[in-house]
Each structure stands twice: as structure tokens, then as C-alpha cells.
């Protein structure tokens, strides 16, 4: 199984390590030529969504990646990756790929709670130690999408068909179960 990890900006190396520990082959995607037909799934890492959106466009990756996700290529977005997938941002006029029917609020936990760690219950996985870094949350989960975890009444993990997204960073913990869940999705696709 070959997973492409977007490596334009942000926390991509940690995803690589997690997926390789689970036996997947990984490739880093920085240019259009790295985004090939041979990928079974892709990861959109955390970082800064505005910068990532700009770099995706500059590298000519934006349209082909959006088309591939819309066509069913399995994708796992974390934090900024969730923002890139969302079809609406409540506090930002940008929309990036817009393939996931959720309304997302950027930097939703404010300054005081900028970064925190909390134990969550993730549907299909169980108790999970979640690390949030200037995280968004999901204000509204649209049709066909399912919330998999919540913090204080707001969804922080969501799935729709072959799209999985979390507001937190599973790649920054030693717990590989969410990456394993994604690889199961890839296998089923
Ligand atoms: N605050 C970032 C954004 O709005 C996301 C933070 C993250 O990916 N850790 O893009």
C-alpha cells in the first residue's frame, strides 16, 4: 500500500513514521510530478492552511488533488488538512478542496487553549490521547458525514466515505490506531 504525504509545509514527517511503522510505503509529495497514479491514499498534514493552499496552487497540485479526492482517492487530513477539506469555514472566506461537507472554525480554541492534550472517545477506536495545536473544530457536520469524536460538544474527528479528518494530531502521539483506521479505509476502497 502506497500513501502520498503532502510535504509542502507542516508536520509531515511524523505521518510518514507512523504509516511506515504500520507497514505502508510512503512518498512525500512536493511537486506535481510526485503526485502519480500509483497512490492508494494521501495525507494532508497539519501546519498552516493558508500557506499550504497557496503552495498547492503554485505547484499545480491543487486541481489534480481536488479531482482525485472528489473521485474517491482516500484522504486523511489532520488539523490544517481538515481545513483544506472543509466545504465551509465559518471565520475565513477561503474554501480549499471543499470535498468534505463540514463547517470548520479555524483557531477555534482561542489563545488560552491554543494547544492542549485531552483523552477522547473516538468511534470505532475507543479512548484516544489527542493533541491539539491551534486547532480548528467542526461546527456543523453535513449530510453523509459522521462525527467520530467530540470535545465540549464540538466534533473534532469526522469521516465521509473515503475522507477522514481530525482537528487533532494523531501523528504526534505513539498511538497508531487512527493511522491504522485510515489504512483500513484505504484497503476497503
Ligand atoms: N491554525 C492552523 C490553520 O488555521 C492549523 C493548525 C495546525 O494544523 N496545527 O491552518
mmCIF file of C-alpha atoms in Angstrom, residues 11-123:
data_model
loop_
_atom_site.group_PDB
_atom_site.id
_atom_site.type_symbol
_atom_site.label_atom_id
_atom_site.label_comp_id
_atom_site.label_asym_id
_atom_site.label_seq_id
_atom_site.Cartn_x
_atom_site.Cartn_y
_atom_site.Cartn_z
ATOM 1 C CA UNK A 11 4.127 18.159 10.293
ATOM 2 C CA UNK A 12 4.528 15.588 7.514
ATOM 3 C CA UNK A 13 7.492 13.534 8.755
ATOM 4 C CA UNK A 14 5.565 12.250 11.777
ATOM 5 C CA UNK A 15 2.839 10.858 9.492
ATOM 6 C CA UNK A 16 5.483 9.083 7.472
ATOM 7 C CA UNK A 17 6.934 7.443 10.551
ATOM 8 C CA UNK A 18 3.513 6.359 11.838
ATOM 9 C CA UNK A 19 2.409 4.886 8.492
ATOM 10 C CA UNK A 20 5.712 3.096 7.933
ATOM 11 C CA UNK A 21 5.519 1.544 11.399
ATOM 12 C CA UNK A 22 2.205 0.092 10.214
ATOM 13 C CA UNK A 23 3.839 -1.370 7.121
ATOM 14 C CA UNK A 24 2.718 1.152 4.493
ATOM 15 C CA UNK A 25 5.045 2.509 1.846
ATOM 16 C CA UNK A 26 5.130 6.319 1.826
ATOM 17 C CA UNK A 27 6.187 9.022 -0.611
ATOM 18 C CA UNK A 28 6.499 12.744 0.046
ATOM 19 C CA UNK A 29 4.655 14.991 -2.378
ATOM 20 C CA UNK A 30 6.209 18.363 -3.050
ATOM 21 C CA UNK A 31 5.714 18.769 -6.787
ATOM 22 C CA UNK A 32 3.166 17.910 -9.407
ATOM 23 C CA UNK A 33 5.362 15.067 -10.699
ATOM 24 C CA UNK A 34 5.289 13.406 -7.249
ATOM 25 C CA UNK A 35 1.506 13.091 -7.412
ATOM 26 C CA UNK A 36 1.238 9.954 -9.508
ATOM 27 C CA UNK A 37 -1.424 7.395 -10.318
ATOM 28 C CA UNK A 38 0.182 4.763 -8.151
ATOM 29 C CA UNK A 39 -1.029 6.198 -4.835
ATOM 30 C CA UNK A 40 -3.578 4.269 -2.773
ATOM 31 C CA UNK A 41 -4.224 7.173 -0.396
ATOM 32 C CA UNK A 42 -2.951 10.593 0.639
ATOM 33 C CA UNK A 43 -2.332 12.514 3.861
ATOM 34 C CA UNK A 44 -2.811 16.260 4.300
ATOM 35 C CA UNK A 45 -0.760 17.151 7.383
ATOM 36 C CA UNK A 46 -1.130 19.879 9.975
ATOM 37 C CA UNK A 47 0.553 23.213 9.547
ATOM 38 C CA UNK A 48 -0.790 26.475 8.209
ATOM 39 C CA UNK A 49 -3.732 26.003 5.856
ATOM 40 C CA UNK A 50 -3.317 29.375 4.111
ATOM 41 C CA UNK A 51 0.337 28.613 3.296
ATOM 42 C CA UNK A 52 -0.463 25.057 2.235
ATOM 43 C CA UNK A 53 -3.304 26.246 -0.019
ATOM 44 C CA UNK A 54 -1.022 28.771 -1.670
ATOM 45 C CA UNK A 55 1.783 26.243 -2.215
ATOM 46 C CA UNK A 56 -0.624 23.638 -3.616
ATOM 47 C CA UNK A 57 -1.737 26.186 -6.207
ATOM 48 C CA UNK A 58 1.791 27.351 -7.014
ATOM 49 C CA UNK A 59 2.943 23.778 -7.589
ATOM 50 C CA UNK A 60 -0.016 22.997 -9.862
ATOM 51 C CA UNK A 61 -1.194 20.373 -7.391
ATOM 52 C CA UNK A 62 -4.446 21.951 -6.322
ATOM 53 C CA UNK A 63 -6.779 20.927 -9.174
ATOM 54 C CA UNK A 64 -5.478 17.388 -9.711
ATOM 55 C CA UNK A 65 -5.572 16.655 -5.975
ATOM 56 C CA UNK A 66 -9.086 18.027 -5.573
ATOM 57 C CA UNK A 67 -10.265 15.966 -8.545
ATOM 58 C CA UNK A 68 -8.638 12.824 -7.144
ATOM 59 C CA UNK A 69 -10.256 13.276 -3.715
ATOM 60 C CA UNK A 70 -13.632 14.018 -5.305
ATOM 61 C CA UNK A 71 -13.134 10.849 -7.367
ATOM 62 C CA UNK A 72 -12.691 8.754 -4.222
ATOM 63 C CA UNK A 73 -8.939 8.656 -3.542
ATOM 64 C CA UNK A 74 -8.771 8.014 0.230
ATOM 65 C CA UNK A 75 -7.533 11.035 2.177
ATOM 66 C CA UNK A 76 -6.632 11.664 5.805
ATOM 67 C CA UNK A 77 -6.421 15.328 6.839
ATOM 68 C CA UNK A 78 -5.137 16.473 10.210
ATOM 69 C CA UNK A 79 -5.779 19.968 11.560
ATOM 70 C CA UNK A 80 -4.802 22.233 8.618
ATOM 71 C CA UNK A 81 -5.660 19.218 6.437
ATOM 72 C CA UNK A 82 -9.208 19.259 7.855
ATOM 73 C CA UNK A 83 -9.411 22.965 6.959
ATOM 74 C CA UNK A 84 -8.309 22.215 3.391
ATOM 75 C CA UNK A 85 -11.006 19.546 3.006
ATOM 76 C CA UNK A 86 -13.920 21.506 4.541
ATOM 77 C CA UNK A 87 -16.571 22.925 2.232
ATOM 78 C CA UNK A 88 -17.123 25.904 4.533
ATOM 79 C CA UNK A 89 -15.026 27.889 7.024
ATOM 80 C CA UNK A 90 -17.047 29.949 9.467
ATOM 81 C CA UNK A 91 -14.333 32.528 10.167
ATOM 82 C CA UNK A 92 -12.403 32.645 6.913
ATOM 83 C CA UNK A 93 -13.651 33.418 3.438
ATOM 84 C CA UNK A 94 -11.398 30.838 1.765
ATOM 85 C CA UNK A 95 -12.519 27.386 0.778
ATOM 86 C CA UNK A 96 -9.875 24.976 -0.451
ATOM 87 C CA UNK A 97 -10.743 21.489 -1.720
ATOM 88 C CA UNK A 98 -14.269 21.701 -0.339
ATOM 89 C CA UNK A 99 -14.833 17.960 -0.694
ATOM 90 C CA UNK A 100 -15.935 17.330 2.918
ATOM 91 C CA UNK A 101 -19.376 18.634 3.949
ATOM 92 C CA UNK A 102 -18.437 20.259 7.261
ATOM 93 C CA UNK A 103 -18.293 23.805 8.584
ATOM 94 C CA UNK A 104 -14.975 24.367 10.310
ATOM 95 C CA UNK A 105 -13.843 27.166 12.584
ATOM 96 C CA UNK A 106 -10.120 27.909 12.395
ATOM 97 C CA UNK A 107 -8.088 28.516 15.569
ATOM 98 C CA UNK A 108 -11.272 27.707 17.405
ATOM 99 C CA UNK A 109 -9.912 27.233 20.917
ATOM 100 C CA UNK A 110 -8.548 30.747 21.222
ATOM 101 C CA UNK A 111 -5.290 31.857 22.729
ATOM 102 C CA UNK A 112 -5.600 30.416 26.205
ATOM 103 C CA UNK A 113 -6.312 26.913 24.996
ATOM 104 C CA UNK A 114 -4.082 27.281 21.955
ATOM 105 C CA UNK A 115 -2.580 23.856 22.488
ATOM 106 C CA UNK A 116 -3.793 21.097 24.753
ATOM 107 C CA UNK A 117 -3.988 17.375 25.227
ATOM 108 C CA UNK A 118 -7.125 15.514 26.163
ATOM 109 C CA UNK A 119 -8.478 11.987 26.234
ATOM 110 C CA UNK A 120 -11.225 11.442 23.695
ATOM 111 C CA UNK A 121 -13.542 8.638 22.804
ATOM 112 C CA UNK A 122 -13.226 8.000 19.093
ATOM 113 C CA UNK A 123 -15.945 5.938 17.464
#
